Coordinates of C-alpha atoms and ligand atoms in Angstrom, one line a residue:
M1 CA 66.2 -82.6 -34.5
C2 CA 69.8 -82.0 -35.4
N3 CA 72.7 -84.4 -34.9
T4 CA 75.5 -84.0 -32.6
I5 CA 79.0 -85.0 -33.8
S6 CA 81.6 -85.5 -31.3
I7 CA 85.3 -85.0 -32.1
E8 CA 85.8 -88.0 -29.8
S9 CA 83.9 -90.3 -32.1
E10 CA 85.6 -88.8 -35.1
K11 CA 89.0 -89.1 -33.4
G12 CA 90.4 -90.9 -36.4
F13 CA 90.4 -88.1 -39.0
F14 CA 90.6 -85.3 -36.5
S15 CA 93.7 -86.5 -34.6
D16 CA 95.3 -87.9 -37.8
A17 CA 95.2 -84.4 -39.3
I18 CA 96.6 -82.9 -36.1
N19 CA 99.4 -85.5 -35.9
A20 CA 100.2 -84.9 -39.6
V21 CA 100.5 -81.1 -39.0
K22 CA 102.7 -81.8 -35.9
A23 CA 104.9 -84.2 -37.8
R24 CA 105.3 -81.7 -40.7
T25 CA 106.1 -78.7 -38.5
A26 CA 108.1 -80.3 -35.7
D27 CA 111.1 -78.3 -34.5
L28 CA 109.9 -75.2 -36.5
A29 CA 108.4 -73.5 -33.4
L30 CA 105.6 -72.0 -35.5
K31 CA 103.4 -69.2 -34.3
Y32 CA 99.9 -68.1 -35.1
F33 CA 98.0 -64.7 -35.0
I34 CA 94.2 -64.6 -35.2
E35 CA 92.5 -61.3 -35.9
T36 CA 88.8 -61.4 -35.1
Y37 CA 86.0 -59.2 -36.3
G38 CA 82.3 -59.2 -35.2
C39 CA 80.5 -60.6 -32.3
Q40 CA 81.2 -63.0 -29.4
M41 CA 80.2 -65.9 -31.6
N42 CA 83.3 -65.2 -33.8
E43 CA 85.5 -64.5 -30.8
H44 CA 84.6 -67.9 -29.4
D45 CA 85.2 -69.6 -32.8
S46 CA 88.6 -68.0 -32.8
E47 CA 89.3 -69.6 -29.4
K48 CA 88.4 -72.9 -30.9
L49 CA 90.8 -72.3 -33.8
A50 CA 93.5 -71.3 -31.3
G51 CA 92.7 -74.5 -29.4
M52 CA 93.3 -76.6 -32.5
L53 CA 96.5 -74.7 -33.3
R54 CA 97.7 -75.4 -29.8
E55 CA 97.1 -79.1 -30.3
C56 CA 99.0 -78.8 -33.6
G57 CA 102.0 -77.4 -31.7
Y58 CA 101.7 -73.7 -32.7
T59 CA 102.1 -71.0 -30.1
K60 CA 100.6 -67.5 -30.1
A61 CA 102.5 -64.7 -31.8
E62 CA 102.4 -61.2 -30.3
T63 CA 102.1 -59.5 -33.7
K64 CA 101.3 -60.4 -37.3
K65 CA 104.9 -59.8 -38.2
D66 CA 106.0 -62.6 -35.9
A67 CA 103.5 -65.1 -37.2
D68 CA 103.8 -68.1 -39.5
L69 CA 100.0 -68.3 -39.8
I70 CA 97.7 -65.4 -39.9
L71 CA 93.9 -66.0 -39.7
F72 CA 91.3 -63.3 -40.3
N73 CA 88.0 -64.4 -38.7
T74 CA 85.6 -62.1 -40.5
C75 CA 82.2 -60.5 -40.0
C76 CA 79.7 -59.3 -42.6
V77 CA 76.9 -57.9 -40.5
R78 CA 77.5 -54.4 -41.8
E79 CA 79.3 -53.2 -44.9
H80 CA 82.2 -51.4 -43.2
A81 CA 83.2 -54.8 -41.5
E82 CA 83.6 -56.2 -45.0
K83 CA 85.6 -53.2 -46.4
R84 CA 88.0 -53.4 -43.5
T85 CA 88.7 -57.1 -44.1
F86 CA 89.5 -56.6 -47.7
G87 CA 91.9 -53.8 -46.8
N88 CA 93.6 -55.8 -44.0
V89 CA 94.0 -58.9 -46.1
G90 CA 95.6 -56.9 -48.9
F91 CA 98.1 -55.5 -46.4
V92 CA 99.5 -59.0 -45.5
K93 CA 101.0 -59.4 -49.0
E94 CA 104.0 -57.4 -47.8
L95 CA 104.4 -59.8 -44.8
K96 CA 104.3 -62.7 -47.1
A97 CA 107.2 -61.3 -49.1
E98 CA 109.2 -61.1 -45.9
N99 CA 108.3 -64.5 -44.6
P100 CA 107.8 -67.0 -47.4
R101 CA 106.5 -69.7 -45.1
L102 CA 103.7 -67.5 -43.8
I103 CA 100.3 -69.0 -44.4
L104 CA 97.3 -66.6 -44.7
G105 CA 93.8 -67.8 -44.0
V106 CA 90.4 -66.0 -44.1
C107 CA 87.4 -67.6 -42.4
G108 CA 84.2 -66.6 -40.6
C109 CA 80.8 -65.2 -41.6
M110 CA 82.0 -63.1 -44.6
M111 CA 83.6 -66.3 -46.1
Q112 CA 80.3 -68.2 -45.7
Q113 CA 79.0 -65.9 -48.5
K114 CA 80.3 -67.9 -51.4
D115 CA 80.4 -65.0 -53.9
V116 CA 82.3 -62.7 -51.6
A117 CA 84.7 -65.5 -50.6
K118 CA 85.3 -66.3 -54.3
R119 CA 86.0 -62.6 -55.0
L120 CA 88.5 -62.4 -52.2
F121 CA 90.2 -65.7 -53.2
D122 CA 90.6 -64.6 -56.8
R123 CA 91.6 -61.1 -56.0
F124 CA 94.3 -62.1 -53.5
P125 CA 96.3 -65.0 -54.9
F126 CA 98.5 -65.0 -51.9
V127 CA 95.6 -66.1 -49.7
D128 CA 96.2 -69.8 -48.9
L129 CA 93.1 -70.7 -47.1
V130 CA 89.5 -69.7 -47.3
F131 CA 86.8 -71.5 -45.3
G132 CA 83.2 -71.0 -44.1
T133 CA 81.6 -71.0 -40.7
H134 CA 80.6 -74.7 -40.9
E135 CA 84.2 -76.0 -41.4
L136 CA 85.8 -75.5 -38.0
K137 CA 86.2 -79.2 -37.4
N138 CA 88.1 -79.6 -40.7
F139 CA 90.6 -76.9 -39.8
P140 CA 93.6 -79.2 -39.0
E141 CA 93.0 -81.0 -42.3
M142 CA 92.8 -77.8 -44.3
L143 CA 95.9 -76.4 -42.5
L144 CA 97.8 -79.6 -43.5
K145 CA 96.9 -79.0 -47.2
A146 CA 98.0 -75.3 -46.9
L147 CA 101.3 -76.5 -45.4
E148 CA 101.7 -78.8 -48.5
E149 CA 101.4 -75.6 -50.5
K150 CA 97.9 -76.3 -51.9
R151 CA 95.4 -73.5 -51.9
V152 CA 92.2 -74.4 -50.0
F153 CA 88.7 -73.0 -50.7
Q154 CA 86.2 -74.9 -48.6
I155 CA 82.6 -73.7 -47.9
S156 CA 79.8 -76.1 -47.1
E157 CA 76.1 -75.3 -47.1
S158 CA 75.3 -78.0 -44.5
D159 CA 74.7 -76.7 -41.0
G160 CA 72.9 -79.6 -39.5
E161 CA 75.4 -80.7 -36.8
V162 CA 76.6 -79.5 -33.5
I163 CA 80.2 -80.4 -33.1
E164 CA 81.3 -81.4 -29.6
G165 CA 84.8 -81.7 -28.2
L166 CA 86.8 -79.2 -30.2
P167 CA 89.8 -78.0 -28.1
V168 CA 89.5 -74.4 -26.9
E169 CA 92.2 -71.9 -26.1
R170 CA 90.3 -69.3 -24.0
V171 CA 91.4 -65.7 -23.8
E172 CA 93.0 -65.4 -20.3
G173 CA 91.0 -63.6 -17.7
F174 CA 88.0 -64.3 -15.4
S175 CA 85.2 -64.2 -17.8
T176 CA 84.6 -66.5 -20.8
F177 CA 81.9 -67.8 -23.2
V178 CA 80.1 -71.1 -23.6
N179 CA 77.9 -71.7 -26.7
I180 CA 74.5 -73.0 -26.0
M181 CA 73.2 -72.9 -29.6
Y182 CA 74.3 -72.0 -33.1
G183 CA 72.5 -70.3 -36.0
C184 CA 69.3 -68.2 -36.2
N185 CA 65.8 -68.9 -37.6
N186 CA 64.4 -65.4 -37.4
F187 CA 65.3 -63.8 -40.7
C188 CA 65.0 -60.2 -39.6
T189 CA 64.8 -58.6 -43.0
Y190 CA 68.0 -56.5 -42.6
C191 CA 70.2 -59.3 -41.2
I192 CA 72.7 -61.5 -42.9
V193 CA 73.4 -63.8 -39.9
P194 CA 70.8 -66.5 -40.7
Y195 CA 72.4 -66.8 -44.1
V196 CA 75.9 -67.2 -42.8
R197 CA 75.3 -69.1 -39.6
G198 CA 72.6 -71.5 -40.7
R199 CA 69.5 -72.7 -38.8
E200 CA 69.2 -72.9 -35.0
R201 CA 70.8 -75.9 -33.4
S202 CA 70.9 -76.3 -29.6
R203 CA 73.6 -78.1 -27.8
K204 CA 72.6 -80.9 -25.3
A205 CA 72.2 -79.6 -21.8
E206 CA 74.6 -82.2 -20.5
D207 CA 77.4 -81.0 -22.8
I208 CA 76.8 -77.4 -21.7
V209 CA 76.8 -78.3 -18.0
N210 CA 80.0 -80.3 -18.4
E211 CA 81.7 -77.4 -20.2
V212 CA 80.6 -74.9 -17.6
R213 CA 81.9 -77.2 -14.9
E214 CA 85.3 -77.6 -16.6
V215 CA 85.7 -73.9 -17.3
V216 CA 84.8 -73.0 -13.7
S217 CA 87.3 -75.5 -12.3
S218 CA 90.0 -74.0 -14.5
G219 CA 89.5 -70.7 -12.7
Y220 CA 86.9 -68.6 -14.6
K221 CA 84.5 -66.7 -12.4
E222 CA 81.9 -65.5 -14.9
I223 CA 80.4 -67.3 -17.9
T224 CA 78.3 -65.9 -20.7
L225 CA 76.0 -68.4 -22.4
L226 CA 76.0 -67.5 -26.1
G227 CA 73.5 -67.8 -28.9
Q228 CA 71.9 -65.5 -31.5
N229 CA 68.6 -65.9 -29.7
V230 CA 69.1 -67.8 -26.5
N231 CA 65.4 -67.6 -25.6
S232 CA 64.6 -70.1 -28.2
Y233 CA 67.1 -72.7 -26.8
S234 CA 65.5 -76.1 -26.8
S235 CA 67.0 -79.5 -26.3
D236 CA 65.6 -82.8 -24.9
G237 CA 62.5 -81.0 -23.5
L238 CA 64.5 -78.3 -21.8
D239 CA 63.8 -74.6 -22.6
F240 CA 66.1 -71.7 -21.8
P241 CA 64.9 -71.0 -18.3
A242 CA 65.2 -74.7 -17.5
L243 CA 68.7 -74.7 -18.8
L244 CA 69.6 -71.7 -16.6
R245 CA 68.2 -73.4 -13.5
L246 CA 70.1 -76.6 -14.4
V247 CA 73.4 -74.8 -14.8
C248 CA 73.0 -72.9 -11.5
R249 CA 72.0 -76.1 -9.7
E250 CA 74.7 -78.3 -11.1
V251 CA 77.6 -75.7 -10.9
P252 CA 76.8 -73.7 -7.7
E253 CA 80.4 -72.5 -7.4
L254 CA 79.9 -70.3 -10.6
K255 CA 79.0 -67.0 -9.0
R256 CA 78.1 -65.2 -12.3
L257 CA 76.1 -66.6 -15.1
R258 CA 75.3 -64.2 -18.0
F259 CA 73.6 -64.8 -21.4
M260 CA 73.2 -63.1 -24.7
T261 CA 71.4 -62.3 -27.0
S262 CA 67.7 -62.3 -26.1
H263 CA 65.1 -61.7 -28.8
P264 CA 62.1 -59.8 -27.3
K265 CA 59.6 -62.0 -29.1
D266 CA 60.8 -65.1 -27.2
L267 CA 61.4 -63.6 -23.7
S268 CA 59.2 -65.7 -21.5
D269 CA 57.7 -65.2 -18.0
G270 CA 59.8 -68.2 -17.1
L271 CA 63.0 -66.4 -17.9
I272 CA 61.9 -63.3 -15.9
Q273 CA 61.1 -65.6 -13.0
A274 CA 64.5 -67.4 -13.3
M275 CA 66.2 -64.0 -13.3
S276 CA 64.4 -63.0 -10.2
E277 CA 65.0 -66.3 -8.3
L278 CA 68.5 -67.4 -9.2
D279 CA 71.1 -65.5 -7.2
N280 CA 74.0 -66.4 -9.5
L281 CA 72.2 -65.4 -12.6
C282 CA 73.2 -61.8 -13.4
K283 CA 70.6 -59.0 -13.4
H284 CA 71.3 -57.8 -16.8
I285 CA 69.6 -58.4 -20.1
H286 CA 70.7 -57.3 -23.6
L287 CA 67.3 -56.9 -25.3
P288 CA 67.8 -55.5 -28.8
V289 CA 64.8 -53.3 -29.7
Q290 CA 66.0 -52.2 -33.2
S291 CA 63.2 -49.6 -33.6
G292 CA 60.5 -47.9 -31.7
S293 CA 58.1 -47.7 -34.6
D294 CA 55.6 -50.5 -35.1
R295 CA 55.5 -50.0 -38.8
I296 CA 59.3 -50.4 -39.0
L297 CA 59.4 -53.3 -36.6
K298 CA 56.9 -55.1 -38.9
A299 CA 59.0 -54.4 -42.0
M300 CA 62.0 -55.7 -40.0
N301 CA 60.1 -58.9 -39.3
R302 CA 60.8 -58.5 -35.6
K303 CA 57.3 -59.9 -34.5
Y304 CA 56.7 -57.6 -31.6
T305 CA 55.3 -54.1 -31.2
S306 CA 56.9 -51.2 -29.2
G307 CA 54.0 -51.6 -26.7
A308 CA 54.8 -55.3 -26.2
Y309 CA 58.4 -54.4 -25.7
L310 CA 57.6 -51.8 -23.1
E311 CA 55.4 -54.3 -21.3
L312 CA 58.4 -56.7 -21.1
V313 CA 60.6 -53.9 -19.7
D314 CA 58.0 -53.1 -17.1
K315 CA 57.7 -56.8 -16.1
L316 CA 61.5 -57.2 -15.9
R317 CA 61.7 -54.0 -13.8
S318 CA 59.1 -55.1 -11.3
A319 CA 60.2 -58.7 -11.0
V320 CA 64.0 -58.4 -11.0
A321 CA 65.6 -56.1 -8.4
N322 CA 68.2 -53.7 -9.9
V323 CA 67.9 -55.1 -13.4
E324 CA 69.6 -53.2 -16.1
I325 CA 68.7 -53.4 -19.8
T326 CA 71.0 -52.7 -22.8
T327 CA 70.0 -52.7 -26.5
D328 CA 70.8 -52.5 -30.2
I329 CA 69.1 -50.0 -32.4
I330 CA 69.2 -49.5 -36.2
V331 CA 68.4 -46.1 -37.7
G332 CA 67.6 -45.4 -41.4
F333 CA 65.9 -48.7 -42.2
P334 CA 64.3 -48.4 -45.6
G335 CA 61.1 -46.3 -45.5
E336 CA 61.8 -44.9 -42.0
T337 CA 60.1 -41.5 -41.7
D338 CA 60.9 -38.7 -39.3
E339 CA 57.9 -39.9 -37.3
D340 CA 59.2 -43.5 -37.1
F341 CA 62.6 -42.2 -36.1
E342 CA 61.0 -40.0 -33.4
A343 CA 59.2 -43.1 -32.1
T344 CA 62.6 -44.7 -31.6
C345 CA 63.9 -41.7 -29.7
E346 CA 60.7 -41.7 -27.6
L347 CA 61.1 -45.4 -26.7
V348 CA 64.7 -44.8 -25.7
R349 CA 63.6 -42.0 -23.3
R350 CA 60.9 -44.3 -21.9
V351 CA 63.1 -47.4 -21.3
G352 CA 66.1 -45.8 -19.6
Y353 CA 68.7 -48.1 -21.1
S354 CA 72.0 -48.4 -19.2
N355 CA 73.8 -48.7 -22.6
A356 CA 73.0 -49.1 -26.3
Y357 CA 74.7 -50.0 -29.5
T358 CA 73.4 -47.9 -32.4
F359 CA 73.9 -48.5 -36.1
A360 CA 73.1 -46.9 -39.4
Y361 CA 71.2 -49.4 -41.5
S362 CA 73.6 -51.1 -43.9
P363 CA 72.1 -53.0 -46.9
R364 CA 73.3 -56.6 -47.0
G365 CA 73.2 -58.5 -50.3
G366 CA 70.7 -61.3 -50.3
T367 CA 68.5 -59.9 -47.5
I368 CA 64.9 -58.7 -48.1
A369 CA 65.5 -55.1 -46.8
A370 CA 68.3 -54.6 -49.3
R371 CA 65.7 -55.0 -52.1
M372 CA 63.2 -52.6 -50.5
E373 CA 62.4 -49.3 -52.0
N374 CA 62.8 -46.0 -50.1
Q375 CA 66.4 -46.6 -49.0
I376 CA 67.4 -43.7 -46.8
P377 CA 70.3 -41.6 -48.1
E378 CA 73.6 -42.0 -46.2
D379 CA 73.8 -38.4 -44.9
E380 CA 70.3 -38.7 -43.4
K381 CA 71.1 -42.0 -41.7
K382 CA 74.2 -40.3 -40.2
R383 CA 72.1 -37.4 -39.0
R384 CA 69.6 -39.7 -37.3
L385 CA 72.4 -41.7 -35.8
N386 CA 73.9 -38.5 -34.3
T387 CA 70.5 -37.4 -33.0
L388 CA 69.8 -40.8 -31.4
N389 CA 73.3 -40.9 -29.8
A390 CA 72.6 -37.4 -28.3
V391 CA 69.3 -38.7 -26.9
L392 CA 71.2 -41.6 -25.3
A393 CA 73.9 -39.3 -24.0
E394 CA 71.2 -37.5 -22.1
T395 CA 69.2 -40.6 -20.9
I396 CA 72.0 -42.9 -19.9
P397 CA 73.5 -40.7 -17.2
S398 CA 70.1 -39.8 -15.8
N399 CA 69.6 -43.5 -15.0
N400 CA 72.6 -43.2 -12.6
D401 CA 71.2 -41.0 -9.9
K402 CA 69.6 -44.0 -8.2
Y403 CA 73.1 -45.5 -7.7
I404 CA 74.3 -42.9 -5.3
G405 CA 74.7 -44.8 -2.0
F406 CA 74.1 -48.2 -3.8
E407 CA 76.0 -51.2 -2.4
G408 CA 76.9 -54.2 -4.5
E409 CA 79.7 -56.5 -5.5
I410 CA 82.0 -56.1 -8.5
L411 CA 84.3 -58.7 -10.2
V412 CA 87.5 -56.7 -10.5
E413 CA 88.7 -56.9 -14.1
G414 CA 91.8 -54.7 -14.2
V415 CA 93.3 -51.3 -13.4
D416 CA 92.6 -48.1 -15.4
H417 CA 95.7 -46.0 -15.6
R418 CA 94.2 -43.0 -17.5
G419 CA 94.4 -40.8 -14.4
D420 CA 95.1 -41.9 -10.8
P421 CA 95.1 -45.7 -11.1
L422 CA 91.6 -47.1 -10.4
L423 CA 90.4 -50.7 -10.2
F424 CA 87.4 -51.4 -12.4
G425 CA 84.8 -54.1 -12.5
K426 CA 81.1 -54.8 -13.2
L427 CA 78.2 -55.2 -10.9
S428 CA 76.0 -58.2 -11.6
N429 CA 73.8 -55.9 -13.7
F430 CA 76.7 -55.0 -16.0
K431 CA 77.2 -51.4 -14.6
M432 CA 80.9 -50.6 -14.5
V433 CA 82.3 -49.3 -11.2
Y434 CA 85.7 -47.7 -10.6
V435 CA 87.3 -47.8 -7.1
E436 CA 90.7 -47.2 -5.5
G437 CA 92.3 -50.5 -4.4
D438 CA 95.2 -52.9 -4.6
E439 CA 95.9 -54.6 -7.9
K440 CA 96.0 -57.9 -6.1
L441 CA 92.2 -57.7 -6.0
I442 CA 92.0 -58.3 -9.8
G443 CA 90.0 -61.4 -10.4
T444 CA 88.2 -61.3 -7.1
F445 CA 84.7 -60.2 -6.0
V446 CA 84.8 -57.0 -4.0
P447 CA 82.0 -55.2 -2.1
V448 CA 81.7 -51.6 -3.1
K449 CA 79.5 -48.5 -2.4
V450 CA 78.8 -46.0 -5.1
D451 CA 79.5 -42.3 -4.6
G452 CA 79.1 -40.7 -8.0
Y453 CA 79.1 -41.3 -11.8
R454 CA 80.4 -40.1 -15.1
F455 CA 78.3 -40.9 -18.2
N456 CA 77.6 -44.7 -18.0
S457 CA 80.3 -45.5 -15.3
L458 CA 79.9 -45.4 -11.6
F459 CA 82.6 -44.4 -9.1
G460 CA 82.8 -45.6 -5.5
H461 CA 84.9 -47.1 -2.8
I462 CA 85.5 -50.6 -1.3
I463 CA 83.6 -51.4 1.8
D464 CA 83.9 -54.3 4.3
G465 CA 82.2 -57.4 3.0
Ligands
SAH14 N1 71.3 -62.0 -32.7 C1 71.5 -60.8 -32.2 C2 72.5 -59.9 -32.8 C3 72.8 -59.9 -34.2 S1 73.8 -58.8 -35.0 C4 70.2 -60.2 -32.1 O1 69.2 -60.6 -32.7 O2 70.1 -59.2 -31.4 C5 74.0 -57.4 -33.8 C6 73.3 -56.2 -34.2 O3 73.7 -55.7 -35.4 C7 71.8 -56.3 -34.4 O4 71.1 -56.4 -33.2 C8 71.5 -55.1 -35.2 O5 71.2 -54.0 -34.4 C9 72.7 -54.8 -36.0 N2 72.6 -55.1 -37.4 C10 72.3 -56.4 -38.0 N3 72.2 -56.2 -39.3 C11 72.4 -54.9 -39.6 C12 72.4 -54.1 -40.8 N4 72.1 -54.7 -42.0 N5 72.6 -52.8 -40.7 C13 72.8 -52.2 -39.5 N6 72.8 -52.9 -38.3 C14 72.6 -54.2 -38.4
SF4_15 FE1 69.9 -61.3 -37.1 FE2 67.4 -61.1 -36.2 FE3 68.7 -63.5 -36.1 FE4 69.5 -61.4 -34.5 S1 67.5 -62.5 -34.4 S2 70.8 -62.8 -35.7 S3 69.1 -59.7 -35.8 S4 68.1 -62.4 -37.9
F3S16 FE1 78.6 -62.2 -35.5 FE2 79.2 -60.7 -37.6 FE3 78.8 -63.2 -37.9 S1 77.9 -60.1 -35.9 S2 77.4 -63.9 -36.3 S3 80.5 -62.3 -36.7 S4 78.1 -61.7 -39.3

């Protein structure tokens, strides 16, 4: 069982630090800019950093040039994410020369790798602030030190607590995130996430429901519950399907509840049943398969076979009307043969995904797969990635024929101005639909009928509700 720490109960040190920052920066009208890499987990952490900065009296800068504080919230899931960060941090040196009061901070997953963080801190002496993923609640205190012109390097190993009550500055719009759990226990052999995000900790259902209620009353229409593996949510005797039922029951005015990510090994019949029964639970599941070869799945420590995965897909399809499935796939895992790769392409053809994120395997220091023999050469990984993307480019549109004449509801997100202006928004099952209509409809639910498609997008018109 993990502990929950509430910022309310820690009010002393937390608000003291915020007040001290405020006192020090009063009348300076300071601005911040946060650049976020990686997944929704990082995006949401950035919203918490922005919330704390708002409490400290900072406002948001439009560009890095206008900022008095720049934060890079980093990702390290693949190597190129890391290279990009080093490049972009180096570039800020010039801005520091122009604005001597500019503070530069680097945080997030990459900084939770102590050796990498140290390398960055030593190589770029103009970086003021480096902190790991478990330090969010200490951010005001660290910022204060940086304002006092001390360099801060703070990374803790401890991941045992869930922090409640941090202020959040949500990105404006109609859709937002609520964390239900942190960390990951799965140790897929290619993946760095368990090392930089710690072990699984679930939030209390009551705290989740309260946050959902608050977010809905402030105008958001769609919420995505976030976790690295939401299917292993567990708190006070509630599992994930029970949590979904609770949220839908307690906050019925929330019309769209989404969740991600689901690990196939933990996808229960209870979840499939909840998806089929709860009207406000969206009919979409992101179910990363990673590979179609049982040998590779085993070497990845994924704990399911391609057969078991296909069974889940069949169950979902027969129980949940109009369900769509998206996925993540890695090609070129160590030891992957042509035959293994062909099994992945075959599985893709069988499932009929509505979308897929495909990656060339990227060795990550400290993970088991990085030490495996038979690493695949880069050009071969690239070739397989291109082949797989070509398979997807064929299979994704063929999934769309069934939508001709389909009627459903979209949540209008915005206007696409690339050709004639078209409103766009997603169906409950995450399919994007483009329609002609008035911009005033942005942020509302609109009934539509589908007339055609292009690649993975649908085109249609508004109908009477
Ligand atoms: N917790 C989620 C997502 C984790 S990271 C899940 O389990 O699905 C998002 C995706 O990045 C993974 O699904 C995987 O496809 C990809 N990924 C992770 N580590 C990788 C690596 N070392 N090389 C290439 N892709 C990787
Ligand atoms: Fe990484 Fe696997 Fe955990 Fe996902 S489930 S975060 S891929 S270790
Ligand atoms: Fe996400 Fe990247 Fe961290 S994918 S959890 S931001 S390593």
